[in-house]
Each structure stands twice: as structure tokens, then as C-alpha cells.
Amino acid sequence: MACSKENKAFIHKYLDEELTLLEKKQFENHILTCGDCYEHLRELRKTVAIIQSTSHIEAPSSLTANVMKQLPKQSKSNKWKFWMKKHPFMITAATFFFVFIVSVASALSGENEEIVVQGDGQFIVDKERNVVVIPEGESISGDLLIRNGNIEISGEVLGDITVINGEHVMASTDQVSGDINEINQTMELIWYEMKSFFSDVVDLSDNESNAENQKED
Amino acid sequence: MDIIVRKIILEVKKGNQQAFAELMDLYKDKVYHIAYRMLGNVHEAQDVSQEAFLRAYTNIDSYDMNRKFSTWLFRIATNLAIDRIRKKKPDFHLEDQVAGTEDLTYYTQISADEELPEDQVVQLEMQEWIQQEVMQLPPKYRSAIILKYLQDLSLKEISEILNLPVATVKTRIHRGREALRKRLRNS
């Protein structure tokens, strides 16, 4: 036997705890006597309990990857921005490298492209032709370094010759007892700088080991 | 939680896609759950979840930071699911065979928490049965019931997600509940 519509509406309100205290009291008294409403309420409670018993399911693991693949392409500058945030070390390295290149480039080009000569002995610097001339009969005892110019060798050089940003011209190979290096490219200069740096280091360690050996003696 | 979500969303708004992946990891299970309960099918559930996240990403600028993100996201997901139900072709069931396999049904593809084998069978039958019953509900009651009893959301949140007055949400929950009760009693 179905109960009144008002009481049926109360059942839902009762479940949702929306009845006033008085209504609640009245309804609770009602279900004590009305088997229909009591049964109805019991079934609804059971229904809710069953629905709530459903297990939570997990999304397939591929979901995130699939969506990420379909996202609109990030603009290049944006990508860089976030990449850089993630790799601060690379930025430091890049900055260092940039400074290094700039300093090497400025060393290569020299100040005002003026010819610079390092070495001991008699030589003539021809500024108009940008040439260093070692006249016949003269002899240079040490090493010679020429920047931003060429060298013409008629005399004798006992050490090494290094020419940066220039070429060498000579009468015959017998006149130079050491090596002749021409450095015209940035990379070559870097190589040269590194080589001389390492040879310095090796020299130093050699000296140290020599000194140690001497101590032992 | 809310502070973390806020931070991540701010990153996403700046265009950080990696942050969006983090956001997805926080919400994908819930979105997938809603979609699966609405559609009753793993493939469509995955489709709709992916689409929901894509839309969330492309429309992130229209998301109002003062409101709850989950409400906004669930709204997108339920709308997509309801659209999908409207367009739906003939029904298909979880116990249907997966195309190209011998004894795989779609049930075998739903991941659930590990349990003992016997428990699993009982649990699976129960789950299957509940899902079937939920699927029999008209979509408008179904969405209200899912959000209320499976996601434990407040009436206010549900009303925002479904874009309906709270009173309407209440009615739908009552009717959905009533319809389920009748079905469960007869079974």
C-alpha cells in the first residue's frame, strides 16, 4: 500500500538531511508505523551504498603521453625559455664560451691591426708594407712572434718563428733552425693557445719533478 | 593542494607544457572515472578524457583562477561525455570481445586495485552489475548521480559543473536514486 506523496518527498529530504528538526521527528515517527515508507527508505539507503561501493578506476597510463603529443607545438622561443630554466648550467657554459670567443677574436684582430713583434735581435719593421725584415747577415738568437704582419727572412733565426695573421717569406730553409708556425684562423689560434698552455703545464710539472729529483739526490 | 595547483596553472598559462603534464597527473584518474561511468566503455572514456584535457589546455586562458579548477575541468569532461552519449551509435557492452582477440573482453582492460582472485571475481561481477544499472539511467540523471556519489561533490559544485540550479540538481539526484532503487529491487 503506497503512502502519501508528501511522505514520499520526505524520504528524499530525510536522506539528504534537509528536514527541520520538527519534520525529522515527525517523519521518524511516521516510518515506525508505515511499513511502505520504511521499506522505501531502506532500499534507497541500500542503493546509495551499492553505488558508493564502486571501486575507483585509474586512467590508462598512456593518457598523459597521448595528450602531450597532441598539444599545439610550442613556439621555439618558449621552448628555449623553459629548457633554459631547466638547464642553468648550459647557459653558464654558453656564456663562458661566448666570452672566450670574443676575447680570442679581439686578440686575433689585435689593436688597430698594427704589426707587433716580439723577439731579440736586429730586424727592420716596415710599417707601410706590414712586413718584418730580417736583413742578410743578421742573426736572431731567440724565438720570434709576429702579429698582424708578414716576415721576410734573409738573415738567420736560431729559435722558432710564429706568425699570427700573416705569412713568412724566406730565401732558404737553412736559415731557421726552429719551427715556423703560421696562424691565420681562429680555430688554429685556439689550438695554438691550448697547446702552449699545456706545454707550459707539462714544463712546469717537469721542472717540479726535476726539483724533486734533485732534492732526493 | 590548492596552492600547488595554482602554481602549476600559472605556469601553464605562461605556456609551459611540462607543467600541464603535471596537472594532468593530478586529475586524470578523476576525469577518466567520470567519463568511464558516463559512457560505460574504456575506449570512449579514454577518448573523452583526452579531448577534455586538450580543451582545458587550449582554453586555459578562460579559466578563472578564483574558482575551483576541478569544477571547471569536470564541466568540460561531463559536457563532452554528454555530447558523446547524444551522438552515440548502437550500444556496446563491456563483456563484448575486444576486436582481434580470443577471450579478452573490455572488462579485462579496466585496471583496478589488486585483490585476491576470488574477491576479484565477486568484485568484478558486482562492479559490472552496478555499471550496467548506472548505464540504464537517462544521461541527465546519470551525470548527477555520478558526480554526487562517485566523486563526492557538493550540490553547489555539481550545479556549477552541470550549469544547472541547485534545485534542479537535487531533483535529478532524487529521480536517479529512485530509478536505481526500482531497478535494484527488481533484479
Short mmCIF file of C-alpha atoms in Angstrom, two decimals:
data_model
loop_
_atom_site.label_atom_id
_atom_site.label_comp_id
_atom_site.label_asym_id
_atom_site.label_seq_id
_atom_site.Cartn_x
_atom_site.Cartn_y
_atom_site.Cartn_z
CA MET A 1 0.00 0.00 0.00
CA ALA A 2 1.59 3.24 -1.18
CA CYS A 3 1.92 6.09 1.28
CA SER A 4 1.06 9.75 0.57
CA LYS A 5 3.11 11.83 -1.87
CA GLU A 6 4.19 14.23 0.87
CA ASN A 7 5.69 11.43 2.86
CA LYS A 8 7.50 10.09 -0.22
CA ALA A 9 9.06 13.51 -0.77
CA PHE A 10 10.12 13.49 2.85
CA ILE A 11 12.05 10.30 2.30
CA HIS A 12 14.48 12.02 -0.07
CA LYS A 13 14.74 15.09 2.08
CA TYR A 14 15.43 12.85 5.03
CA LEU A 15 18.22 11.11 3.13
CA ASP A 16 19.73 14.45 2.17
CA GLU A 17 19.36 15.68 5.76
CA GLU A 18 17.32 18.63 4.68
CA LEU A 19 14.42 18.29 7.08
CA THR A 20 13.93 20.65 10.00
CA LEU A 21 14.22 19.13 13.43
CA LEU A 22 10.46 19.00 13.80
CA GLU A 23 9.89 17.47 10.36
CA LYS A 24 12.59 14.93 11.05
CA LYS A 25 10.94 13.91 14.32
CA GLN A 26 7.57 13.60 12.61
CA PHE A 27 8.99 11.56 9.77
CA GLU A 28 10.83 9.21 12.10
CA ASN A 29 7.58 8.65 13.96
CA HIS A 30 5.84 8.04 10.65
CA ILE A 31 8.19 5.31 9.44
CA LEU A 32 7.71 3.45 12.71
CA THR A 33 4.12 2.87 11.73
CA CYS A 34 4.31 2.95 7.91
CA GLY A 35 5.96 -0.21 6.54
CA ASP A 36 5.87 1.11 2.98
CA CYS A 37 7.90 4.23 3.75
CA TYR A 38 10.25 2.29 5.97
CA GLU A 39 10.96 -0.22 3.23
CA HIS A 40 11.36 2.58 0.68
CA LEU A 41 13.92 4.34 2.81
CA ARG A 42 15.81 1.12 3.44
CA GLU A 43 16.01 0.38 -0.27
CA LEU A 44 17.21 3.85 -1.11
CA ARG A 45 19.93 3.64 1.53
CA LYS A 46 20.99 0.31 0.10
CA THR A 47 21.03 1.73 -3.41
CA VAL A 48 23.26 4.59 -2.36
CA ALA A 49 25.57 2.21 -0.51
CA ILE A 50 25.88 -0.02 -3.58
CA ILE A 51 26.61 2.91 -5.87
CA GLN A 52 29.24 4.22 -3.50
CA SER A 53 30.90 0.82 -3.33
CA THR A 54 32.15 1.10 -6.90
CA SER A 55 35.90 0.99 -6.99
CA HIS A 56 37.84 3.92 -8.26
CA ILE A 57 39.38 3.19 -11.59
CA GLU A 58 42.67 4.52 -12.84
CA ALA A 59 43.19 6.21 -16.15
CA PRO A 60 45.32 4.27 -18.64
CA SER A 61 48.98 5.18 -18.28
CA SER A 62 49.16 6.31 -21.91
CA LEU A 63 46.66 9.10 -21.36
CA THR A 64 49.10 11.85 -20.41
CA ALA A 65 51.51 10.97 -23.20
CA ASN A 66 48.71 10.89 -25.78
CA VAL A 67 47.50 14.33 -24.80
CA MET A 68 51.00 15.78 -24.66
CA LYS A 69 51.59 14.57 -28.23
CA GLN A 70 48.50 16.41 -29.42
CA LEU A 71 49.17 19.72 -27.72
CA PRO A 72 49.82 22.59 -30.14
CA LYS A 73 53.52 22.98 -30.83
CA GLN A 74 55.24 25.38 -28.51
CA SER A 75 56.87 28.34 -30.20
CA LYS A 76 60.63 27.93 -30.42
CA SER A 77 61.43 30.84 -28.12
CA ASN A 78 59.05 29.47 -25.48
CA LYS A 79 60.63 26.06 -25.67
CA TRP A 80 64.03 27.65 -25.21
CA LYS A 81 62.80 29.64 -22.26
CA PHE A 82 61.63 26.56 -20.36
CA TRP A 83 64.56 24.50 -21.48
CA MET A 84 66.94 27.15 -20.17
CA LYS A 85 65.13 27.26 -16.86
CA LYS A 86 65.77 23.55 -16.55
CA HIS A 87 69.44 23.67 -17.56
CA PRO A 88 71.09 26.69 -15.96
CA PHE A 89 74.49 25.03 -16.26
CA MET A 90 74.29 25.04 -20.05
CA ILE A 91 73.66 28.77 -20.02
CA THR A 92 76.71 29.36 -17.88
CA ALA A 93 78.78 27.24 -20.22
CA ALA A 94 77.41 29.02 -23.29
CA THR A 95 78.10 32.44 -21.76
CA PHE A 96 81.62 31.43 -20.86
CA PHE A 97 82.22 30.09 -24.35
CA PHE A 98 80.88 33.32 -25.88
CA VAL A 99 83.19 35.46 -23.75
CA PHE A 100 86.08 33.20 -24.66
CA ILE A 101 85.39 33.53 -28.41
CA VAL A 102 85.08 37.30 -28.16
CA SER A 103 88.37 37.60 -26.33
CA VAL A 104 90.12 35.33 -28.80
CA ALA A 105 88.68 37.27 -31.71
CA SER A 106 89.88 40.55 -30.26
CA ALA A 107 93.30 39.03 -29.63
CA LEU A 108 93.37 37.84 -33.24
CA SER A 109 92.42 41.13 -34.77
CA GLY A 110 94.82 42.98 -32.47
CA GLU A 111 94.69 46.66 -31.65
CA ASN A 112 94.27 48.77 -34.76
CA GLU A 113 95.70 45.95 -36.84
CA GLU A 114 99.17 47.20 -36.01
CA ILE A 115 102.12 44.98 -36.53
CA VAL A 116 103.58 43.63 -33.30
CA VAL A 117 106.92 41.88 -33.00
CA GLN A 118 108.31 40.02 -30.00
CA GLY A 119 111.87 38.82 -30.04
CA ASP A 120 115.50 39.84 -29.53
CA GLY A 121 117.85 40.87 -32.29
CA GLN A 122 118.26 43.15 -35.25
CA PHE A 123 115.26 43.41 -37.52
CA ILE A 124 113.56 46.10 -39.53
CA VAL A 125 109.83 46.78 -39.16
CA ASP A 126 108.37 48.13 -42.40
CA LYS A 127 105.08 49.61 -41.24
CA GLU A 128 103.87 50.61 -44.68
CA ARG A 129 104.10 47.14 -46.12
CA ASN A 130 103.34 45.46 -42.75
CA VAL A 131 106.47 43.40 -43.08
CA VAL A 132 109.20 42.49 -40.63
CA VAL A 133 112.52 42.15 -42.43
CA ILE A 134 115.48 40.28 -41.06
CA PRO A 135 118.38 41.62 -43.17
CA GLU A 136 121.17 39.46 -44.53
CA GLY A 137 123.99 38.84 -42.12
CA GLU A 138 121.80 39.44 -39.05
CA SER A 139 121.00 36.66 -36.65
CA ILE A 140 118.17 36.39 -34.11
CA SER A 141 119.10 34.21 -31.20
CA GLY A 142 115.70 33.61 -29.52
CA ASP A 143 112.11 32.90 -30.62
CA LEU A 144 110.22 35.37 -32.74
CA LEU A 145 106.49 36.20 -32.65
CA ILE A 146 104.87 38.43 -35.29
CA ARG A 147 101.26 39.58 -35.10
CA ASN A 148 99.30 41.18 -37.98
CA GLY A 149 102.18 41.12 -40.45
CA ASN A 150 104.42 39.12 -42.74
CA ILE A 151 108.04 38.25 -42.24
CA GLU A 152 110.85 38.20 -44.78
CA ILE A 153 113.86 36.23 -43.69
CA SER A 154 117.18 36.88 -45.36
CA GLY A 155 119.31 36.51 -42.25
CA GLU A 156 119.33 33.76 -39.64
CA VAL A 157 116.88 32.79 -36.86
CA LEU A 158 118.01 30.30 -34.24
CA GLY A 159 114.67 29.89 -32.44
CA ASP A 160 111.06 29.25 -33.52
CA ILE A 161 109.01 31.67 -35.58
CA THR A 162 105.29 32.16 -35.00
CA VAL A 163 103.31 34.30 -37.43
CA ILE A 164 99.77 35.29 -36.46
CA ASN A 165 97.62 36.82 -39.21
CA GLY A 166 100.49 36.81 -41.68
CA GLU A 167 102.84 34.83 -43.88
CA HIS A 168 106.54 34.17 -44.00
CA VAL A 169 108.87 34.51 -46.94
CA MET A 170 112.46 33.37 -46.82
CA ALA A 171 115.47 32.82 -49.02
CA SER A 172 116.21 29.27 -47.91
CA THR A 173 115.08 26.82 -45.20
CA ASP A 174 118.56 26.57 -43.69
CA GLN A 175 118.18 30.00 -42.21
CA VAL A 176 115.69 28.96 -39.49
CA SER A 177 116.77 26.33 -37.00
CA GLY A 178 113.44 26.14 -35.10
CA ASP A 179 109.84 25.58 -36.28
CA ILE A 180 107.79 28.04 -38.28
CA ASN A 181 104.10 28.40 -37.34
CA GLU A 182 101.57 30.42 -39.29
CA ILE A 183 98.28 31.06 -37.54
CA ASN A 184 95.55 32.63 -39.63
CA GLN A 185 92.32 31.01 -38.43
CA THR A 186 90.52 31.47 -35.17
CA MET A 187 90.42 27.75 -34.52
CA GLU A 188 94.12 27.48 -35.21
CA LEU A 189 94.79 30.24 -32.73
CA ILE A 190 92.69 28.49 -30.11
CA TRP A 191 94.61 25.29 -30.79
CA TYR A 192 97.87 27.17 -30.52
CA GLU A 193 96.84 28.83 -27.25
CA MET A 194 95.82 25.50 -25.81
CA LYS A 195 98.95 23.77 -26.97
CA SER A 196 101.19 26.42 -25.47
CA PHE A 197 99.16 26.34 -22.27
CA PHE A 198 99.53 22.59 -21.94
CA SER A 199 103.18 22.64 -22.85
CA ASP A 200 103.65 25.23 -20.11
CA VAL A 201 101.88 22.95 -17.67
CA VAL A 202 103.97 19.99 -18.75
CA ASP A 203 107.12 22.09 -18.48
CA LEU A 204 106.09 23.10 -15.01
CA SER A 205 105.48 19.55 -13.86
CA ASP A 206 108.76 18.52 -15.46
CA ASN A 207 110.53 21.23 -13.55
CA GLU A 208 108.81 20.14 -10.37
CA SER A 209 109.78 16.53 -10.84
CA ASN A 210 113.31 17.66 -11.65
CA ALA A 211 113.38 19.70 -8.50
CA GLU A 212 112.14 16.72 -6.52
CA ASN A 213 114.75 14.52 -8.09
CA GLN A 214 117.41 17.00 -7.16
CA LYS A 215 116.19 17.06 -3.58
CA GLU A 216 116.41 13.29 -3.45
CA ASP A 217 119.92 13.46 -4.74
CA MET B 1 46.99 21.22 -2.68
CA ASP B 2 45.23 24.31 -3.96
CA ILE B 3 48.42 26.32 -3.78
CA ILE B 4 50.30 23.71 -5.79
CA VAL B 5 47.53 23.60 -8.37
CA ARG B 6 47.52 27.40 -8.60
CA LYS B 7 51.25 27.46 -9.16
CA ILE B 8 51.08 24.80 -11.86
CA ILE B 9 48.20 26.57 -13.62
CA LEU B 10 50.11 29.85 -13.64
CA GLU B 11 52.96 28.03 -15.37
CA VAL B 12 50.56 26.51 -17.88
CA LYS B 13 49.10 29.94 -18.59
CA LYS B 14 52.61 31.11 -19.41
CA GLY B 15 52.80 28.33 -21.97
CA ASN B 16 54.76 25.71 -20.06
CA GLN B 17 53.65 22.36 -21.46
CA GLN B 18 55.62 20.37 -18.93
CA ALA B 19 53.53 21.96 -16.18
CA PHE B 20 50.42 20.79 -17.99
CA ALA B 21 51.65 17.20 -17.80
CA GLU B 22 51.91 17.62 -14.02
CA LEU B 23 48.39 19.00 -13.92
CA MET B 24 47.13 16.01 -15.89
CA ASP B 25 48.73 13.58 -13.49
CA LEU B 26 46.77 15.20 -10.67
CA TYR B 27 43.38 14.94 -12.35
CA LYS B 28 43.48 12.24 -14.99
CA ASP B 29 42.08 9.47 -12.78
CA LYS B 30 39.08 11.53 -11.71
CA VAL B 31 38.32 12.75 -15.21
CA TYR B 32 38.68 9.24 -16.59
CA HIS B 33 36.45 7.87 -13.86
CA ILE B 34 33.67 10.32 -14.65
CA ALA B 35 33.99 9.64 -18.37
CA TYR B 36 34.00 5.88 -17.86
CA ARG B 37 30.93 5.89 -15.62
CA MET B 38 29.10 8.16 -18.03
CA LEU B 39 29.97 6.15 -21.13
CA GLY B 40 30.49 2.65 -19.79
CA ASN B 41 33.30 1.92 -22.23
CA VAL B 42 37.05 2.20 -21.82
CA HIS B 43 37.83 3.43 -25.33
CA GLU B 44 35.29 6.18 -25.32
CA ALA B 45 36.27 7.08 -21.79
CA GLN B 46 39.89 7.49 -22.87
CA ASP B 47 38.86 9.46 -25.94
CA VAL B 48 36.69 11.83 -23.96
CA SER B 49 39.31 12.26 -21.21
CA GLN B 50 41.98 13.14 -23.75
CA GLU B 51 39.67 15.55 -25.52
CA ALA B 52 38.75 17.15 -22.19
CA PHE B 53 42.40 17.76 -21.32
CA LEU B 54 43.16 19.12 -24.78
CA ARG B 55 40.30 21.58 -24.47
CA ALA B 56 41.39 22.51 -20.98
CA TYR B 57 44.84 23.30 -22.36
CA THR B 58 43.68 25.36 -25.31
CA ASN B 59 41.14 27.26 -23.20
CA ILE B 60 43.27 27.68 -20.10
CA ASP B 61 43.14 31.46 -20.54
CA SER B 62 39.39 31.43 -20.00
CA TYR B 63 39.77 29.59 -16.69
CA ASP B 64 39.07 31.93 -13.79
CA MET B 65 41.74 31.41 -11.11
CA ASN B 66 39.28 32.32 -8.35
CA ARG B 67 37.21 29.25 -8.99
CA LYS B 68 37.97 25.64 -8.34
CA PHE B 69 39.96 24.08 -11.16
CA SER B 70 38.36 20.66 -10.75
CA THR B 71 34.89 22.16 -11.21
CA TRP B 72 35.97 23.78 -14.47
CA LEU B 73 37.70 20.64 -15.71
CA PHE B 74 34.85 18.30 -14.76
CA ARG B 75 32.44 20.58 -16.54
CA ILE B 76 34.40 20.21 -19.75
CA ALA B 77 34.59 16.44 -19.28
CA THR B 78 30.87 15.91 -18.48
CA ASN B 79 29.81 18.13 -21.38
CA LEU B 80 31.96 16.11 -23.75
CA ALA B 81 30.62 12.85 -22.33
CA ILE B 82 27.01 14.01 -22.67
CA ASP B 83 27.69 15.10 -26.26
CA ARG B 84 29.17 11.70 -26.94
CA ILE B 85 26.10 9.92 -25.50
CA ARG B 86 23.79 12.01 -27.67
CA LYS B 87 25.69 11.06 -30.82
CA LYS B 88 26.09 7.52 -29.69
CA LYS B 89 25.67 4.70 -32.16
CA PRO B 90 24.24 1.32 -31.06
CA ASP B 91 25.24 0.44 -27.55
CA PHE B 92 28.17 -1.76 -26.85
CA HIS B 93 28.99 -3.62 -23.72
CA LEU B 94 31.92 -4.36 -21.52
CA GLU B 95 31.53 -8.08 -21.98
CA ASP B 96 31.88 -7.71 -25.76
CA GLN B 97 35.04 -9.19 -27.16
CA VAL B 98 37.85 -6.86 -27.99
CA ALA B 99 38.27 -6.96 -31.75
CA GLY B 100 41.04 -9.29 -32.86
CA THR B 101 41.34 -11.21 -29.58
CA GLU B 102 40.09 -14.62 -28.46
CA ASP B 103 38.93 -14.21 -24.90
CA LEU B 104 39.56 -10.60 -23.98
CA THR B 105 36.55 -8.56 -23.05
CA TYR B 106 36.69 -4.88 -22.36
CA TYR B 107 36.48 -5.74 -18.69
CA THR B 108 39.95 -7.19 -18.74
CA GLN B 109 41.22 -3.79 -19.77
CA ILE B 110 39.98 -1.90 -16.78
CA SER B 111 42.69 -1.51 -14.22
CA ALA B 112 41.58 -1.94 -10.63
CA ASP B 113 43.33 -2.28 -7.31
CA GLU B 114 44.90 -5.69 -6.78
CA GLU B 115 42.85 -8.15 -4.76
CA LEU B 116 42.68 -11.88 -4.17
CA PRO B 117 41.42 -13.81 -7.23
CA GLU B 118 38.08 -14.93 -5.70
CA ASP B 119 37.44 -11.47 -4.33
CA GLN B 120 38.30 -10.08 -7.71
CA VAL B 121 35.65 -12.18 -9.44
CA VAL B 122 32.94 -11.25 -6.97
CA GLN B 123 34.06 -7.64 -7.03
CA LEU B 124 34.14 -7.63 -10.82
CA GLU B 125 30.65 -9.09 -11.12
CA MET B 126 29.36 -6.53 -8.67
CA GLN B 127 31.10 -3.69 -10.48
CA GLU B 128 29.81 -4.91 -13.80
CA TRP B 129 26.31 -5.05 -12.48
CA ILE B 130 26.43 -1.57 -10.93
CA GLN B 131 27.87 -0.11 -14.09
CA GLN B 132 25.09 -1.70 -16.13
CA GLU B 133 22.48 -0.28 -13.83
CA VAL B 134 24.02 3.18 -13.95
CA MET B 135 24.17 2.99 -17.74
CA GLN B 136 20.43 2.36 -17.82
CA LEU B 137 19.77 5.75 -16.27
CA PRO B 138 18.92 8.64 -18.58
CA PRO B 139 22.14 10.71 -19.08
CA LYS B 140 20.87 13.71 -17.14
CA TYR B 141 20.25 11.62 -14.03
CA ARG B 142 23.38 9.60 -14.65
CA SER B 143 25.68 12.63 -14.57
CA ALA B 144 24.10 13.93 -11.35
CA ILE B 145 24.36 10.53 -9.63
CA ILE B 146 27.99 10.03 -10.72
CA LEU B 147 29.12 13.44 -9.53
CA LYS B 148 27.25 13.10 -6.26
CA TYR B 149 28.02 9.51 -5.26
CA LEU B 150 31.18 8.60 -7.14
CA GLN B 151 33.03 11.90 -6.91
CA ASP B 152 31.54 13.00 -3.59
CA LEU B 153 30.95 16.53 -4.79
CA SER B 154 28.73 19.06 -3.08
CA LEU B 155 25.41 20.09 -4.62
CA LYS B 156 26.87 23.52 -5.32
CA GLU B 157 29.81 22.09 -7.24
CA ILE B 158 27.54 19.77 -9.18
CA SER B 159 25.28 22.68 -10.07
CA GLU B 160 28.32 24.60 -11.39
CA ILE B 161 29.61 21.63 -13.34
CA LEU B 162 26.26 20.90 -14.95
CA ASN B 163 25.34 24.58 -15.19
CA LEU B 164 22.01 23.97 -13.52
CA PRO B 165 20.28 25.48 -10.46
CA VAL B 166 20.90 23.56 -7.24
CA ALA B 167 17.18 22.70 -7.03
CA THR B 168 17.31 21.00 -10.43
CA VAL B 169 20.39 19.04 -9.41
CA LYS B 170 18.52 17.87 -6.32
CA THR B 171 15.56 16.72 -8.35
CA ARG B 172 17.81 14.82 -10.72
CA ILE B 173 19.60 13.10 -7.89
CA HIS B 174 16.26 12.15 -6.30
CA ARG B 175 14.91 10.80 -9.57
CA GLY B 176 18.11 8.99 -10.41
CA ARG B 177 18.19 7.46 -6.97
CA GLU B 178 14.58 6.41 -7.28
CA ALA B 179 15.10 4.86 -10.70
CA LEU B 180 18.11 2.92 -9.45
CA ARG B 181 16.21 1.74 -6.42
CA LYS B 182 13.44 0.31 -8.59
CA ARG B 183 15.93 -1.43 -10.86
CA LEU B 184 17.94 -2.86 -7.98
CA ARG B 185 14.80 -4.11 -6.30
CA ASN B 186 13.66 -5.92 -9.42
CA SER B 187 16.96 -7.56 -10.11
#
